[in-house]
PDB file of C-alpha atoms in Angstrom:
ATOM      1  CA  MET A 510    -111.281-171.967 -91.314  1.00  0.00           C
ATOM      2  CA  LYS A 511    -108.653-172.722 -88.694  1.00  0.00           C
ATOM      3  CA  LEU A 512    -109.282-175.317 -85.993  1.00  0.00           C
ATOM      4  CA  MET A 513    -107.147-176.602 -83.131  1.00  0.00           C
ATOM      5  CA  PHE A 514    -107.430-180.169 -81.830  1.00  0.00           C
ATOM      6  CA  ALA A 515    -106.180-181.384 -78.464  1.00  0.00           C
ATOM      7  CA  SER A 516    -106.807-184.419 -76.304  1.00  0.00           C
ATOM      8  CA  ASP A 517    -105.895-186.177 -73.128  1.00  0.00           C
ATOM      9  CA  ILE A 518    -105.415-183.255 -70.732  1.00  0.00           C
ATOM     10  CA  HIS A 519    -106.076-185.667 -67.831  1.00  0.00           C
ATOM     11  CA  GLY A 520    -106.465-182.915 -65.230  1.00  0.00           C
ATOM     12  CA  SER A 521    -103.119-181.159 -65.766  1.00  0.00           C
ATOM     13  CA  ALA A 522    -103.549-177.415 -65.225  1.00  0.00           C
ATOM     14  CA  LEU A 523     -99.923-176.884 -66.260  1.00  0.00           C
ATOM     15  CA  TRP A 524    -100.452-178.423 -69.704  1.00  0.00           C
ATOM     16  CA  CYS A 525    -103.987-177.048 -70.054  1.00  0.00           C
ATOM     17  CA  GLU A 526    -102.586-173.544 -69.663  1.00  0.00           C
ATOM     18  CA  LYS A 527     -99.964-174.254 -72.332  1.00  0.00           C
ATOM     19  CA  MET A 528    -102.718-175.600 -74.582  1.00  0.00           C
ATOM     20  CA  ILE A 529    -104.845-172.474 -74.169  1.00  0.00           C
ATOM     21  CA  LEU A 530    -101.821-170.238 -74.806  1.00  0.00           C
ATOM     22  CA  ALA A 531    -101.109-172.235 -77.992  1.00  0.00           C
ATOM     23  CA  TYR A 532    -104.771-171.914 -79.006  1.00  0.00           C
ATOM     24  CA  CYS A 533    -104.602-168.125 -78.603  1.00  0.00           C
ATOM     25  CA  ALA A 534    -101.287-167.925 -80.473  1.00  0.00           C
ATOM     26  CA  GLU A 535    -102.641-170.070 -83.337  1.00  0.00           C
ATOM     27  CA  GLY A 536    -105.664-167.803 -83.796  1.00  0.00           C
ATOM     28  CA  ALA A 537    -107.970-170.771 -84.379  1.00  0.00           C
ATOM     29  CA  GLU A 538    -111.738-170.322 -84.522  1.00  0.00           C
ATOM     30  CA  LYS A 539    -112.547-173.361 -82.348  1.00  0.00           C
ATOM     31  CA  LEU A 540    -110.744-175.525 -79.817  1.00  0.00           C
ATOM     32  CA  CYS A 541    -111.780-179.136 -80.420  1.00  0.00           C
ATOM     33  CA  LEU A 542    -111.184-181.297 -77.348  1.00  0.00           C
ATOM     34  CA  LEU A 543    -111.071-185.032 -77.988  1.00  0.00           C
ATOM     35  CA  GLY A 544    -111.766-186.253 -74.459  1.00  0.00           C
ATOM     36  CA  ASP A 545    -110.096-187.284 -71.216  1.00  0.00           C
ATOM     37  CA  ILE A 546    -110.254-183.804 -69.743  1.00  0.00           C
ATOM     38  CA  LEU A 547    -110.210-184.009 -65.934  1.00  0.00           C
ATOM     39  CA  TYR A 548    -109.426-187.522 -64.738  1.00  0.00           C
ATOM     40  CA  HIS A 549    -106.128-189.355 -65.297  1.00  0.00           C
ATOM     41  CA  GLY A 550    -107.639-192.844 -65.369  1.00  0.00           C
ATOM     42  CA  PRO A 551    -106.477-196.029 -63.667  1.00  0.00           C
ATOM     43  CA  ARG A 552    -103.780-196.817 -66.257  1.00  0.00           C
ATOM     44  CA  ASN A 553    -101.999-193.454 -66.128  1.00  0.00           C
ATOM     45  CA  ASP A 554     -99.829-191.811 -63.525  1.00  0.00           C
ATOM     46  CA  LEU A 555    -100.885-188.376 -62.321  1.00  0.00           C
ATOM     47  CA  PRO A 556     -99.769-185.865 -64.933  1.00  0.00           C
ATOM     48  CA  GLU A 557     -97.396-183.040 -64.097  1.00  0.00           C
ATOM     49  CA  GLY A 558     -99.353-180.091 -62.662  1.00  0.00           C
ATOM     50  CA  HIS A 559    -102.378-182.226 -61.793  1.00  0.00           C
ATOM     51  CA  ASP A 560    -105.106-179.780 -60.738  1.00  0.00           C
ATOM     52  CA  PRO A 561    -108.539-180.649 -62.179  1.00  0.00           C
ATOM     53  CA  LYS A 562    -110.161-177.609 -60.543  1.00  0.00           C
ATOM     54  CA  GLY A 563    -107.637-175.385 -62.331  1.00  0.00           C
ATOM     55  CA  VAL A 564    -108.467-177.114 -65.634  1.00  0.00           C
ATOM     56  CA  ILE A 565    -112.188-176.559 -64.994  1.00  0.00           C
ATOM     57  CA  SER A 566    -111.626-172.843 -64.420  1.00  0.00           C
ATOM     58  CA  MET A 567    -109.456-172.382 -67.524  1.00  0.00           C
ATOM     59  CA  LEU A 568    -111.756-174.292 -69.865  1.00  0.00           C
ATOM     60  CA  ASN A 569    -114.958-172.714 -68.553  1.00  0.00           C
ATOM     61  CA  ALA A 570    -113.413-169.318 -69.309  1.00  0.00           C
ATOM     62  CA  VAL A 571    -113.327-170.202 -73.040  1.00  0.00           C
ATOM     63  CA  LYS A 572    -116.479-172.362 -73.137  1.00  0.00           C
ATOM     64  CA  GLU A 573    -117.930-170.588 -76.197  1.00  0.00           C
ATOM     65  CA  GLU A 574    -114.912-171.621 -78.267  1.00  0.00           C
ATOM     66  CA  ILE A 575    -114.926-175.345 -77.409  1.00  0.00           C
ATOM     67  CA  ILE A 576    -116.267-178.362 -79.272  1.00  0.00           C
ATOM     68  CA  CYS A 577    -115.787-181.431 -77.080  1.00  0.00           C
ATOM     69  CA  VAL A 578    -116.316-185.181 -77.218  1.00  0.00           C
ATOM     70  CA  ARG A 579    -116.311-187.676 -74.363  1.00  0.00           C
ATOM     71  CA  GLY A 580    -113.229-189.714 -73.553  1.00  0.00           C
ATOM     72  CA  ASN A 581    -113.141-193.032 -71.764  1.00  0.00           C
ATOM     73  CA  CYS A 582    -112.122-191.224 -68.531  1.00  0.00           C
ATOM     74  CA  ASP A 583    -114.895-188.589 -68.744  1.00  0.00           C
ATOM     75  CA  THR A 584    -118.083-189.052 -66.692  1.00  0.00           C
ATOM     76  CA  GLU A 585    -121.381-187.384 -65.945  1.00  0.00           C
ATOM     77  CA  VAL A 586    -119.900-185.744 -62.859  1.00  0.00           C
ATOM     78  CA  ASP A 587    -117.460-183.910 -65.178  1.00  0.00           C
ATOM     79  CA  GLN A 588    -120.443-182.416 -66.999  1.00  0.00           C
ATOM     80  CA  MET A 589    -121.680-181.039 -63.671  1.00  0.00           C
ATOM     81  CA  VAL A 590    -118.588-178.801 -63.363  1.00  0.00           C
ATOM     82  CA  LEU A 591    -117.826-177.993 -67.008  1.00  0.00           C
ATOM     83  CA  ASP A 592    -119.969-175.309 -68.664  1.00  0.00           C
ATOM     84  CA  PHE A 593    -119.845-176.788 -72.189  1.00  0.00           C
ATOM     85  CA  PRO A 594    -121.113-180.154 -73.500  1.00  0.00           C
ATOM     86  CA  VAL A 595    -118.631-182.984 -72.820  1.00  0.00           C
ATOM     87  CA  LEU A 596    -120.668-186.195 -73.048  1.00  0.00           C
ATOM     88  CA  ALA A 597    -121.150-186.675 -76.807  1.00  0.00           C
ATOM     89  CA  ASP A 598    -119.420-189.767 -78.174  1.00  0.00           C
ATOM     90  CA  TYR A 599    -118.609-187.906 -81.378  1.00  0.00           C
ATOM     91  CA  ALA A 600    -119.015-184.619 -83.204  1.00  0.00           C
ATOM     92  CA  LEU A 601    -119.195-183.881 -86.918  1.00  0.00           C
ATOM     93  CA  ILE A 602    -117.711-180.843 -88.617  1.00  0.00           C
ATOM     94  CA  CYS A 603    -118.259-180.212 -92.320  1.00  0.00           C
ATOM     95  CA  ALA A 604    -115.443-178.098 -93.721  1.00  0.00           C
ATOM     96  CA  GLU A 605    -114.074-177.421 -97.162  1.00  0.00           C
ATOM     97  CA  GLY A 606    -115.731-180.452 -98.768  1.00  0.00           C
ATOM     98  CA  HIS A 607    -114.816-182.925 -96.013  1.00  0.00           C
ATOM     99  CA  THR A 608    -116.625-184.412 -93.055  1.00  0.00           C
ATOM    100  CA  PHE A 609    -114.481-184.463 -89.912  1.00  0.00           C
ATOM    101  CA  PHE A 610    -115.553-187.167 -87.450  1.00  0.00           C
ATOM    102  CA  LEU A 611    -114.235-186.200 -83.999  1.00  0.00           C
ATOM    103  CA  THR A 612    -114.136-188.884 -81.321  1.00  0.00           C
ATOM    104  CA  HIS A 613    -111.902-189.949 -78.463  1.00  0.00           C
ATOM    105  CA  GLY A 614    -110.727-193.157 -80.109  1.00  0.00           C
ATOM    106  CA  HIS A 615    -111.631-195.892 -77.665  1.00  0.00           C
ATOM    107  CA  HIS A 616    -114.571-196.974 -79.868  1.00  0.00           C
ATOM    108  CA  TYR A 617    -113.891-195.570 -83.334  1.00  0.00           C
ATOM    109  CA  ASN A 618    -110.292-195.440 -84.526  1.00  0.00           C
ATOM    110  CA  PRO A 619    -108.214-196.464 -87.573  1.00  0.00           C
ATOM    111  CA  VAL A 620    -108.774-200.157 -86.736  1.00  0.00           C
ATOM    112  CA  ASN A 621    -112.546-199.668 -86.291  1.00  0.00           C
ATOM    113  CA  LEU A 622    -113.598-196.887 -88.663  1.00  0.00           C
ATOM    114  CA  PRO A 623    -116.906-195.063 -88.315  1.00  0.00           C
ATOM    115  CA  PRO A 624    -119.177-194.976 -91.395  1.00  0.00           C
ATOM    116  CA  LEU A 625    -117.280-192.402 -93.470  1.00  0.00           C
ATOM    117  CA  LYS A 626    -116.812-192.077 -97.215  1.00  0.00           C
ATOM    118  CA  ARG A 627    -113.477-191.937 -99.005  1.00  0.00           C
ATOM    119  CA  GLY A 628    -111.780-188.586 -98.418  1.00  0.00           C
ATOM    120  CA  ASP A 629    -113.467-187.940 -95.075  1.00  0.00           C
ATOM    121  CA  VAL A 630    -111.435-187.455 -91.902  1.00  0.00           C
ATOM    122  CA  LEU A 631    -111.380-189.343 -88.597  1.00  0.00           C
ATOM    123  CA  ILE A 632    -109.774-187.330 -85.784  1.00  0.00           C
ATOM    124  CA  ASN A 633    -109.148-188.995 -82.441  1.00  0.00           C
ATOM    125  CA  GLY A 634    -106.883-189.058 -79.407  1.00  0.00           C
ATOM    126  CA  HIS A 635    -106.803-191.836 -76.775  1.00  0.00           C
ATOM    127  CA  THR A 636    -103.483-193.500 -77.688  1.00  0.00           C
ATOM    128  CA  HIS A 637    -101.361-190.482 -76.635  1.00  0.00           C
ATOM    129  CA  ILE A 638     -99.292-191.025 -79.811  1.00  0.00           C
ATOM    130  CA  PHE A 639     -99.582-188.608 -82.729  1.00  0.00           C
ATOM    131  CA  ARG A 640    -100.005-190.004 -86.227  1.00  0.00           C
ATOM    132  CA  ALA A 641    -101.552-189.477 -89.640  1.00  0.00           C
ATOM    133  CA  GLU A 642    -102.426-192.186 -92.128  1.00  0.00           C
ATOM    134  CA  LEU A 643    -104.842-193.107 -94.900  1.00  0.00           C
ATOM    135  CA  VAL A 644    -106.966-196.165 -94.032  1.00  0.00           C
ATOM    136  CA  ASN A 645    -109.419-197.491 -96.631  1.00  0.00           C
ATOM    137  CA  GLY A 646    -109.603-194.014 -98.167  1.00  0.00           C
ATOM    138  CA  VAL A 647    -110.297-192.288 -94.817  1.00  0.00           C
ATOM    139  CA  HIS A 648    -107.757-189.804 -93.476  1.00  0.00           C
ATOM    140  CA  CYS A 649    -107.017-190.833 -89.875  1.00  0.00           C
ATOM    141  CA  LEU A 650    -105.323-188.327 -87.581  1.00  0.00           C
ATOM    142  CA  ASN A 651    -104.357-188.428 -83.923  1.00  0.00           C
ATOM    143  CA  ASP A 652    -103.093-185.252 -82.235  1.00  0.00           C
ATOM    144  CA  GLY A 653    -101.132-187.144 -79.527  1.00  0.00           C
ATOM    145  CA  SER A 654    -101.564-185.965 -75.941  1.00  0.00           C
ATOM    146  CA  VAL A 655    -101.498-182.609 -74.199  1.00  0.00           C
ATOM    147  CA  SER A 656    -100.274-183.927 -70.829  1.00  0.00           C
ATOM    148  CA  LEU A 657     -99.302-187.613 -70.987  1.00  0.00           C
ATOM    149  CA  PRO A 658     -97.588-188.464 -74.288  1.00  0.00           C
ATOM    150  CA  LYS A 659     -96.468-192.066 -74.751  1.00  0.00           C
ATOM    151  CA  GLU A 660     -93.682-193.837 -76.651  1.00  0.00           C
ATOM    152  CA  ASN A 661     -91.276-190.886 -76.343  1.00  0.00           C
ATOM    153  CA  ASN A 662     -93.675-188.536 -78.134  1.00  0.00           C
ATOM    154  CA  PRO A 663     -93.635-184.872 -77.114  1.00  0.00           C
ATOM    155  CA  HIS A 664     -96.650-183.101 -75.630  1.00  0.00           C
ATOM    156  CA  SER A 665     -98.628-182.127 -78.726  1.00  0.00           C
ATOM    157  CA  TYR A 666    -101.701-180.662 -80.393  1.00  0.00           C
ATOM    158  CA  MET A 667    -102.894-180.293 -83.989  1.00  0.00           C
ATOM    159  CA  VAL A 668    -104.151-177.446 -86.181  1.00  0.00           C
ATOM    160  CA  TYR A 669    -106.147-177.595 -89.404  1.00  0.00           C
ATOM    161  CA  GLN A 670    -106.200-174.901 -92.052  1.00  0.00           C
ATOM    162  CA  ASN A 671    -106.744-174.942 -95.834  1.00  0.00           C
ATOM    163  CA  GLY A 672    -106.778-178.726 -96.204  1.00  0.00           C
ATOM    164  CA  GLU A 673    -103.658-179.278 -94.116  1.00  0.00           C
ATOM    165  CA  PHE A 674    -103.218-180.707 -90.637  1.00  0.00           C
ATOM    166  CA  THR A 675    -100.092-179.822 -88.680  1.00  0.00           C
ATOM    167  CA  ILE A 676     -99.153-181.542 -85.447  1.00  0.00           C
ATOM    168  CA  LYS A 677     -97.010-179.346 -83.195  1.00  0.00           C
ATOM    169  CA  ASP A 678     -95.305-179.431 -79.835  1.00  0.00           C
ATOM    170  CA  PHE A 679     -95.869-176.641 -77.313  1.00  0.00           C
ATOM    171  CA  GLU A 680     -92.760-174.791 -78.414  1.00  0.00           C
ATOM    172  CA  GLY A 681     -94.485-174.389 -81.801  1.00  0.00           C
ATOM    173  CA  ARG A 682     -92.237-176.848 -83.649  1.00  0.00           C
ATOM    174  CA  GLU A 683     -93.931-178.748 -86.445  1.00  0.00           C
ATOM    175  CA  LEU A 684     -93.825-182.493 -85.845  1.00  0.00           C
ATOM    176  CA  LEU A 685     -95.887-183.697 -88.806  1.00  0.00           C
ATOM    177  CA  LYS A 686     -97.796-182.207 -91.757  1.00  0.00           C
ATOM    178  CA  TYR A 687    -100.615-184.030 -93.517  1.00  0.00           C
ATOM    179  CA  ASN A 688    -102.609-182.731 -96.474  1.00  0.00           C
ATOM    180  CA  VAL A 689    -106.087-184.155 -97.072  1.00  0.00           C
ATOM    181  CA  GLU A 690    -106.226-182.635-100.555  1.00  0.00           C
ATOM    182  CA  SER A 691    -103.363-184.671-102.043  1.00  0.00           C
TER     183      SER A 691
END
C-alpha cells in the first residue's frame, strides 16, 4: 500500500497543482488531506497562487482518491463546494499491522495524543513544520505544509510505503525518512 499525505493547502491553486502532480508521480493509492484546504486563516498571509475556486476544481476532479479530515480553517461552507467529505475531525486507516490516526493537529498532536497503543501512528499537519518522532511509543509524523511552510521549511508532503514514511519537497528530494518497523 502506498499513501500520500498533504496538509495546509490554504487555497493555493499553484501549490495544489504541484501536490496533485506529485501524487500522480508517486503512484499512491490514496491522497490523504490533513485539513486547511481552502481558507488561509486569520494568522496566515495569503499563499502564493491563492485561488480557492481553482483548488475546488482540482480536488473535485480526484474526489474518489481523497481521504480528508477537517482543519481549524475548514468550515461547513467548504463542504458545500467540495465533493468529498471534509468535516471529520479524524480518520483511521489500518495498514500493515498499524493504526494510522489522521487529524489536522489542532486538537490531537504529539503533546496531546489520541488514545493509541504503542506502535500506532499519529499523522497530522497544522504546524506547517515537518517532523517525525516517537512519543510514548506512538509514532508521530507531520508532513509540513503544501503552501505555507514555516521556520524555513520547504513546501512538503509525505508518502508511506512498506513501513516507511518519507517526507519530500516538490522537486522530489527526500527531506526525512522514518521507519515505523524499527
